[in-house]
Amino acid sequence: MTDASRILIIDYGSQYTQLIARRVREARVYSEIHPPTRSLEWIRAWAPAGIILSGGPNSVYGENAPTADRALFDVAPVLGVCYGMQLIAQLHGGEVKRGAQRQYGRDQIRPTIESALFRGFSADESTSVWMSHGDHVEHAPPGFRITAAGPGNPVSAFEHASKAIYGVQFHPEVAHTPRGAELLANFLFEVCGARPTWTPGAFIADEVARIRLLVGNAQVICGLSGGVDSSVAAALVHRAIGDQLTCVFVDTGLLRLNERAQVEQTMRQHSGMTLVTVDAGRQFLTALDGVEEPEAKRRAIGHTFIDVFEAATAAAGTHAKFLVQGTLYPDVIESFSPTGGASVTIKTHHNVGGLRPDMQFALIEPLRELFKDEVRNVGRELGLPEEMVGRHPFPGPGLAIRILGTVDASSLAALRQADAIYLEEIRDANLYDEIWQAFAVLLPVRSVGVMGDERTYDNVVALRAVTSTDGMTADWYPFPHDVMARISNRIIREVDGVNRVVYDVSSKPPATIEWE
C-alpha cells in the first residue's frame, strides 16, 4: 500500500486484534498488524499516520510481559486499547492495579471532559462499552487527564494533556460497543488526520502497477482452484499482464461435485484467460495413501500441487518464472506469533506453508493484504460474476481435510455427495448468503443404525455452518429445524454408507472453522 494514511496495529495478543484492523479498514483507512518486537527504526520507516496498541492477556507487571519503547509515542498519535492503555499508563508513571476479579462484559461510561476521541459523545448520557480485563488503571499518569469514567472503571479512558496519546480500557472494536466505530473514526480522522483512501479501486490500481513492475516481460502461472481467492487473484494478475498469465486448473480429485465443469465454463467465458486443465486425481490419491495426520495431508497435497504445476508449465511451454497464490491477510496473521517469538502453528495453510523450498517459481501473492470480504469487493470491482465472488470459502487441500483419517476414492465419493446435498438444500431454503461457510465432514467413526429391517454399521457425517465477517472469528449458524431435518434425511437416504448425521455447534474461537 503506497498511501501514507495507514495505521500500524501492534498486537499484544488480544483475541480482538484482527477486529481492530477490520474496523479501521471499514473506515477506508489501510491498517496492518505487527508484533511488538518491531524495532523503533522499522516503525519510523513504516511511517504510520497513527499507532494502535491492542489488548492482550498479560499483566504489564508480569514476567516477560511485552512492552514498547517510550520513543514510540513521538512517532505518531497513539491509541492504547485495554492492555495497550495499561502499558501507556505504566510507561508514563501511572498505576496499574489488579482488580478483585476479572471484569468481562458490558459497562456504562460517560465522557468527563471534551476530548477529540469522544467528539460527538455527550456527558449527559451514558454509552455502553465492552470490558475484558483483569488489571485496570488505578491512577492516570502525570500529565494525563481522565476523559471517560464509569461505575466499574473510574479511569475508563484518558489522554495526554499536550501529546496525541490516548487510552481506553474497553474494546471499541467489538460489536458490543455500539459506538466503537465512531470512537475509532475520531482517532483516525480527528487525531491522526488519516484519509479514507483504502478502496477496492485504489487497491487494484496499486497492485496492477506493482505486478507489472515486478513481472516485466516474464511469464506467470496461476493455480486456479475456482474458489474466490484464486479466481480474484487470477483476474487481478490478468488485468495487469494479460496473456503473460497462464492459469492451470488442477483437478485434484478432491473437489466438490461438478466443480471442474463450473470452473472451466466460468473462467473461459467470463474472463478470456488462457486456461489449462490437468487431471491429476490419481497423483493426489497416491500421495495421500495411508496419510492420516492433517499437517501431513497438507504437505503431501502442497508438494504434489507444485509437481503438477511444474509439469504443466513445461508441457505448456510457458517457462513461467512466477506463481500466483491467493494468500489472504488472515493466513499471514495466523502464521506469526503476537509476541514475535516461536509461533504456535494453528495449521499450515495451503497458501503459506507446505511448499517445497526448492520450487522453481517466485511467488506473487496479490491478495495477501486483504481480508475475505475485501477480496470479494475487489472481485466485484474486477467484474467477476456474483456467483463466483459470493461463493463460500473452500480450502486448497479440498475434501481431503474434510475426511478425518485416510482418504480414498469411496470416502471422497460419499463426502462429495453429502456435501452437494447439504449445499443444495441451503440454497433451496434461501440461506446460502446468510452463511459464511457450510460444508460436510466425514468422520473416522461408525455407528449402529437400522434401515428397513436390517442393522447397519456405517459412517457418520458432521455438518458445519458458520457466520463470520472475515473468518478470524465465527459463530455456528442456527438452522431452522425443518431445514436441518430435510438435510439429514436426504443425506442418510441418498448417500451409501452413511447412517448418522450430526451438527457442529462450536464457535471460533475456541474451535477452528475447518476440522483439520
XYZ file of C-alpha atoms in Angstrom:
516
model
C 0.000 0.000 0.000
C 1.593 3.284 -1.099
C -0.791 5.766 0.556
C 0.667 7.427 3.666
C -2.677 7.240 5.510
C -2.083 3.923 7.185
C -2.407 2.701 10.728
C 0.037 0.408 12.489
C -1.598 -2.023 14.923
C 0.786 -3.553 17.430
C -0.541 -6.915 18.544
C -0.143 -7.727 22.232
C -2.062 -10.972 21.886
C -5.723 -9.968 22.131
C -8.347 -12.203 20.558
C -9.814 -8.974 19.147
C -6.706 -7.598 17.397
C -7.917 -8.639 13.954
C -11.201 -6.851 14.632
C -9.292 -3.609 15.189
C -7.750 -3.988 11.742
C -11.151 -4.732 10.232
C -12.777 -1.704 11.844
C -10.006 0.596 10.639
C -10.326 -0.760 7.108
C -14.103 -0.425 7.218
C -13.413 3.284 7.702
C -11.450 3.036 4.399
C -8.074 3.513 6.082
C -5.371 0.922 5.488
C -4.059 -0.952 8.532
C -1.553 -3.685 9.269
C -0.932 -5.854 12.321
C 2.639 -6.341 13.546
C 4.217 -7.836 16.684
C 5.619 -5.636 19.477
C 9.112 -6.824 18.583
C 9.203 -4.448 15.616
C 12.094 -2.063 16.169
C 11.616 1.658 16.582
C 13.633 2.169 13.403
C 11.301 -0.146 11.490
C 8.231 1.685 12.804
C 9.646 5.078 11.858
C 10.457 3.818 8.368
C 6.942 2.400 8.003
C 5.724 5.946 8.752
C 2.264 5.300 10.171
C -0.328 8.050 10.429
C -1.292 6.529 13.775
C -0.500 3.595 16.035
C -2.954 1.403 17.939
C -1.713 -0.773 20.808
C -4.029 -3.776 21.116
C -5.275 -5.559 24.186
C -3.698 -8.747 25.439
C -3.779 -11.464 28.103
C -0.699 -10.316 30.032
C -0.241 -8.069 33.037
C 2.124 -5.148 32.452
C 3.908 -6.258 35.618
C 4.179 -9.875 34.544
C 7.451 -11.600 33.799
C 8.453 -11.129 30.146
C 5.340 -9.028 29.512
C 5.538 -7.371 26.052
C 6.287 -3.682 26.191
C 7.117 -0.685 23.973
C 9.884 1.865 23.561
C 8.970 5.217 25.158
C 10.141 6.901 21.949
C 7.260 5.171 20.123
C 4.951 7.903 21.410
C 6.876 10.525 19.439
C 6.451 8.735 16.092
C 2.698 9.231 15.575
C -0.551 9.565 17.559
C -1.129 6.503 19.742
C -4.320 4.832 20.954
C -3.989 2.125 23.598
C -6.819 -0.419 23.968
C -7.164 -2.331 27.262
C -3.645 -3.780 27.775
C -2.418 -1.065 25.421
C -3.869 1.585 27.745
C -2.346 -0.089 30.778
C 1.032 -0.177 29.036
C 0.794 3.549 28.303
C -0.003 4.168 31.970
C 2.895 2.072 33.221
C 5.427 3.595 30.824
C 4.386 7.122 31.813
C 4.351 6.645 35.579
C 0.707 5.775 36.221
C -0.572 2.993 38.467
C -1.955 -0.237 37.061
C -3.630 -2.489 39.598
C -5.054 -5.995 39.660
C -8.809 -5.975 40.236
C -10.544 -8.119 42.826
C -11.983 -10.089 39.912
C -11.776 -10.006 36.163
C -14.268 -7.656 34.522
C -15.844 -9.148 31.433
C -18.963 -7.830 29.751
C -20.966 -4.655 29.283
C -20.369 -1.499 31.271
C -21.530 2.094 31.024
C -19.243 5.101 30.689
C -19.680 8.870 30.319
C -17.212 11.432 28.924
C -15.805 13.588 31.719
C -14.236 16.369 29.624
C -14.129 17.400 25.984
C -11.828 15.124 24.007
C -11.146 14.567 20.318
C -11.619 10.861 20.934
C -15.163 11.391 22.238
C -16.230 14.082 19.796
C -19.977 13.697 19.251
C -20.479 11.944 22.602
C -22.463 13.677 25.351
C -21.576 13.813 29.031
C -25.320 13.859 29.739
C -25.870 10.290 28.588
C -24.010 7.066 29.219
C -22.529 4.901 26.487
C -22.461 1.094 26.539
C -18.982 -0.456 26.133
C -17.447 -3.930 26.340
C -14.876 -4.640 29.051
C -12.499 -7.612 29.147
C -9.674 -7.188 31.624
C -8.169 -8.285 34.938
C -5.900 -5.276 35.537
C -7.069 -1.674 35.340
C -5.582 1.794 35.536
C -5.948 2.925 39.153
C -4.369 6.347 38.665
C -3.690 8.131 35.379
C -0.026 9.069 34.796
C 1.264 12.592 35.465
C 0.367 14.850 32.531
C -2.682 12.765 31.621
C -6.337 13.595 32.203
C -9.304 11.268 32.537
C -11.673 11.605 29.584
C -14.301 8.971 30.439
C -15.403 7.171 33.585
C -17.899 4.528 34.629
C -19.115 2.960 37.853
C -16.841 -0.038 37.413
C -13.913 1.887 35.949
C -13.201 5.413 37.244
C -10.421 5.618 34.645
C -12.228 4.263 31.582
C -10.284 6.496 29.184
C -7.502 9.054 29.365
C -5.390 11.287 27.155
C -2.140 13.212 27.456
C -2.658 16.913 28.088
C -0.371 18.037 25.237
C 0.561 14.967 23.147
C -1.627 12.786 20.938
C -1.628 9.800 23.308
C -4.968 8.184 24.170
C -6.111 5.125 26.053
C -9.409 3.296 26.534
C -9.959 0.453 28.992
C -12.794 -1.009 26.905
C -12.829 -2.565 23.427
C -14.199 -0.163 20.781
C -13.595 -2.723 18.031
C -16.261 -5.235 19.128
C -19.934 -5.116 18.193
C -20.880 -4.980 21.884
C -19.512 -1.419 21.971
C -22.214 0.183 19.780
C -20.393 3.489 19.247
C -16.955 1.952 18.969
C -16.686 2.614 15.233
C -17.447 6.275 15.883
C -14.706 6.479 18.504
C -12.188 4.808 16.189
C -13.184 7.168 13.381
C -12.478 10.098 15.704
C -9.000 8.730 16.306
C -8.371 8.102 12.607
C -9.650 11.371 11.199
C -9.739 13.911 14.036
C -6.492 12.873 15.715
C -4.377 11.207 13.021
C -5.640 13.176 10.024
C -5.899 9.955 8.004
C -7.584 9.968 4.622
C -10.243 7.382 3.623
C -8.456 6.162 0.505
C -8.467 2.396 1.105
C -10.946 1.316 -1.601
C -11.126 -1.652 -3.989
C -10.379 0.609 -6.954
C -7.324 2.148 -5.291
C -6.052 -1.289 -4.269
C -6.429 -2.630 -7.819
C -4.580 0.342 -9.302
C -1.696 -0.015 -6.837
C -1.458 -3.781 -7.243
C -1.631 -3.703 -11.046
C 1.264 -1.246 -11.123
C 3.253 -3.338 -8.642
C 2.700 -6.576 -10.577
C 3.699 -5.005 -13.885
C 6.907 -3.672 -12.368
C 7.709 -6.991 -10.701
C 6.943 -9.252 -13.654
C 8.216 -7.234 -16.607
C 8.046 -9.471 -19.674
C 8.162 -12.761 -17.759
C 5.539 -15.470 -17.968
C 3.334 -16.171 -14.959
C 1.408 -19.270 -13.956
C -1.582 -19.321 -11.612
C -3.010 -22.311 -9.812
C -6.705 -21.758 -10.328
C -8.994 -23.673 -7.972
C -12.209 -21.892 -8.899
C -12.654 -20.584 -5.384
C -12.979 -16.908 -4.583
C -9.350 -16.307 -3.637
C -7.633 -17.892 -6.623
C -10.217 -16.525 -9.068
C -9.816 -12.943 -7.849
C -6.022 -13.313 -7.734
C -6.034 -14.595 -11.311
C -8.339 -11.802 -12.519
C -6.155 -9.165 -10.861
C -2.935 -10.507 -12.352
C -4.655 -10.887 -15.734
C -5.700 -7.222 -15.511
C -2.017 -6.368 -15.026
C -0.244 -8.572 -17.574
C -2.890 -10.098 -19.854
C -1.694 -13.016 -21.967
C 1.543 -13.351 -19.979
C -0.618 -15.256 -17.488
C -1.479 -18.924 -17.934
C -3.964 -20.375 -15.466
C -3.619 -24.030 -14.609
C -6.666 -25.672 -13.133
C -5.688 -28.864 -11.383
C -8.455 -31.391 -10.967
C -7.057 -32.927 -7.799
C -9.895 -35.387 -7.433
C -10.538 -33.619 -4.114
C -13.077 -31.120 -5.455
C -16.780 -30.648 -4.863
C -19.393 -32.134 -7.197
C -19.273 -30.701 -10.764
C -16.612 -28.174 -9.742
C -14.350 -28.806 -12.721
C -17.071 -28.025 -15.274
C -18.094 -24.876 -13.412
C -14.542 -23.548 -13.240
C -13.796 -24.192 -16.902
C -17.007 -22.582 -18.068
C -16.793 -19.514 -15.824
C -13.149 -18.608 -16.319
C -13.058 -19.178 -20.075
C -16.377 -17.500 -20.871
C -16.260 -14.569 -18.442
C -12.553 -13.781 -18.233
C -10.994 -14.883 -21.518
C -7.946 -16.274 -19.727
C -5.630 -18.937 -21.054
C -6.696 -21.994 -19.053
C -5.020 -25.383 -18.955
C -6.829 -28.203 -17.143
C -4.805 -31.051 -15.634
C -6.444 -34.279 -14.499
C -4.268 -35.283 -11.544
C -6.678 -37.159 -9.286
C -4.629 -40.357 -9.263
C -1.443 -38.491 -8.305
C -3.101 -36.897 -5.305
C -4.717 -40.117 -4.115
C -1.343 -41.838 -4.373
C 0.317 -39.052 -2.382
C -2.392 -39.325 0.297
C -2.303 -43.117 0.543
C -2.119 -44.041 4.223
C -1.770 -40.420 5.382
C -3.968 -39.533 8.375
C -2.374 -36.567 10.174
C -3.801 -33.216 8.951
C -0.477 -31.397 8.556
C 0.979 -34.364 6.686
C -2.014 -34.260 4.327
C -1.463 -30.562 3.645
C 2.235 -31.085 2.975
C 1.586 -34.025 0.667
C -1.019 -32.055 -1.265
C 1.183 -28.958 -1.437
C 4.177 -30.879 -2.763
C 2.081 -32.767 -5.312
C 0.493 -29.494 -6.381
C 3.885 -27.989 -7.181
C 4.938 -31.137 -9.068
C 1.816 -30.817 -11.201
C 2.436 -27.098 -11.785
C 5.990 -27.665 -12.913
C 4.942 -30.427 -15.283
C 2.033 -28.372 -16.632
C 4.273 -25.341 -17.168
C 6.835 -27.393 -19.063
C 4.127 -29.020 -21.170
C 2.556 -25.647 -21.993
C 5.938 -24.211 -22.951
C 5.400 -21.044 -20.901
C 8.717 -21.148 -18.980
C 6.968 -19.263 -16.198
C 9.059 -17.529 -13.547
C 6.226 -16.579 -11.194
C 3.457 -18.486 -9.439
C 0.282 -16.684 -8.326
C -1.240 -17.710 -4.990
C -4.374 -16.478 -3.259
C -2.844 -15.924 0.180
C -5.061 -13.683 2.326
C -4.209 -11.488 5.300
C -5.754 -13.865 7.896
C -3.401 -16.566 6.561
C -0.464 -14.268 7.202
C -1.707 -13.219 10.651
C -2.275 -16.806 11.787
C 1.271 -17.689 10.746
C 3.152 -15.429 13.158
C 3.269 -15.058 16.911
C 1.873 -11.875 18.524
C 4.943 -11.650 20.734
C 7.372 -12.235 17.894
C 8.749 -15.453 19.337
C 8.186 -19.010 18.253
C 4.766 -19.069 16.684
C 2.166 -21.583 17.788
C 1.037 -23.045 14.477
C -2.743 -23.433 14.297
C -2.435 -25.074 10.892
C -0.176 -24.962 7.902
C -2.309 -23.065 5.452
C -2.094 -24.234 1.864
C -1.038 -20.760 0.774
C 1.585 -20.172 3.471
C 3.111 -23.487 4.417
C 3.608 -26.856 2.748
C 5.504 -25.634 -0.341
C 8.848 -27.140 -1.278
C 11.772 -24.817 -0.561
C 13.354 -25.723 -3.901
C 10.363 -24.908 -6.089
C 11.307 -23.053 -9.259
C 8.745 -20.252 -9.031
C 8.898 -16.883 -7.316
C 5.592 -16.127 -5.618
C 3.094 -13.401 -6.458
C 0.522 -13.035 -3.694
C -1.628 -10.092 -4.786
C -4.260 -10.553 -2.065
C -2.055 -11.016 0.995
C -3.058 -7.585 2.337
C -6.800 -8.337 2.180
C -9.457 -9.860 4.391
C -12.014 -12.126 2.736
C -14.770 -9.557 2.357
C -12.254 -7.164 0.801
C -11.304 -9.886 -1.697
C -14.959 -10.237 -2.672
C -15.253 -6.476 -3.211
C -12.109 -6.455 -5.346
C -13.579 -9.308 -7.397
C -16.758 -7.319 -7.975
C -14.705 -4.283 -8.986
C -12.868 -6.502 -11.479
C -16.184 -7.601 -12.993
C -16.258 -11.219 -11.840
C -19.772 -12.721 -11.645
C -21.526 -12.685 -8.271
C -21.975 -16.463 -8.261
C -18.185 -16.689 -8.122
C -17.251 -13.892 -5.715
C -20.112 -14.809 -3.372
C -19.096 -18.459 -3.011
C -18.352 -19.911 0.382
C -14.640 -20.417 1.124
C -13.182 -23.752 0.071
C -9.744 -24.900 1.287
C -6.921 -25.520 -1.155
C -6.466 -29.125 0.066
C -10.115 -29.665 -0.797
C -12.167 -32.537 0.562
C -9.035 -34.284 1.837
C -9.082 -32.240 5.037
C -12.795 -32.842 5.453
C -12.223 -36.577 5.624
C -10.843 -37.259 9.080
C -8.444 -40.133 8.641
C -7.199 -41.685 5.420
C -8.530 -40.549 2.057
C -9.674 -42.955 -0.662
C -11.993 -42.921 -3.645
C -15.012 -44.312 -1.804
C -14.786 -41.845 1.100
C -14.396 -38.967 -1.377
C -17.481 -40.099 -3.302
C -19.585 -40.279 -0.136
C -18.448 -36.901 1.166
C -18.845 -35.240 -2.234
C -22.450 -36.395 -2.482
C -23.299 -35.446 1.111
C -21.751 -32.005 0.659
C -23.688 -31.432 -2.573
C -26.995 -32.331 -0.890
C -26.179 -30.027 2.029
C -25.424 -27.004 -0.172
C -28.380 -27.684 -2.456
C -30.795 -27.651 0.492
C -29.216 -24.473 1.890
C -29.696 -22.723 -1.448
C -33.254 -24.006 -1.807
C -34.036 -22.553 1.624
C -32.529 -19.189 0.558
C -29.994 -19.375 3.383
C -26.756 -19.551 1.384
C -25.950 -15.841 1.588
C -26.653 -15.738 5.339
C -23.882 -18.269 5.956
C -20.149 -17.572 5.698
C -19.197 -21.196 5.128
C -21.042 -24.516 5.124
C -19.635 -27.980 4.488
C -19.828 -31.642 5.431
C -17.143 -33.670 7.208
C -16.747 -37.450 7.048
C -15.803 -38.748 10.490
C -13.491 -41.734 11.138
C -16.147 -43.466 13.245
C -19.015 -45.792 12.530
C -22.284 -46.134 14.362
C -25.042 -48.673 14.566
C -28.264 -47.936 12.731
C -31.361 -49.583 11.347
C -32.520 -49.294 7.751
C -35.644 -51.240 6.962
C -35.344 -54.479 8.907
C -31.564 -54.579 8.701
C -28.947 -53.497 11.199
C -26.298 -51.188 9.739
C -22.834 -50.207 10.889
C -21.981 -47.179 8.754
C -20.312 -43.798 8.604
C -21.126 -40.561 10.414
C -21.281 -37.223 8.606
C -20.838 -33.976 10.556
C -22.291 -30.743 9.188
C -20.685 -27.355 9.798
C -22.134 -23.899 9.052
C -20.850 -20.622 10.465
C -21.472 -16.909 10.248
C -18.486 -14.579 10.083
C -17.137 -11.393 8.548
C -13.589 -12.415 7.709
C -13.083 -15.924 9.072
C -10.995 -14.757 12.021
C -13.921 -15.343 14.397
C -17.104 -17.276 13.681
C -20.363 -18.435 15.273
C -22.293 -21.571 14.356
C -25.394 -20.975 12.273
C -28.792 -21.788 13.900
C -30.630 -23.665 11.157
C -34.419 -23.862 11.253
C -35.284 -27.354 12.449
C -37.250 -28.253 9.332
C -34.294 -27.394 7.091
C -31.912 -29.436 9.200
C -34.346 -32.350 9.163
C -34.538 -32.314 5.346
C -30.744 -32.187 5.045
C -30.226 -35.070 7.456
C -32.946 -37.224 5.918
C -31.659 -36.745 2.388
C -28.038 -37.500 3.268
C -28.928 -40.693 5.132
C -31.363 -41.765 2.425
C -29.238 -40.932 -0.632
C -25.600 -41.412 0.397
C -24.494 -45.035 0.562
C -22.641 -45.971 3.720
C -23.957 -43.118 5.909
C -26.496 -43.755 8.662
C -25.996 -40.816 11.033
C -25.710 -37.007 10.692
C -24.532 -34.660 13.463
C -24.260 -30.850 13.589
C -21.247 -28.896 14.878
C -22.238 -26.121 17.324
C -18.703 -24.867 18.096
C -17.646 -21.248 17.626
C -14.240 -19.885 16.600
C -12.502 -19.495 18.985
C -12.058 -21.951 20.622
C -12.613 -24.222 17.606
C -11.394 -23.514 14.084
C -13.851 -23.402 11.184
C -12.377 -26.397 9.372
C -11.967 -29.601 11.359
C -8.415 -30.235 10.122
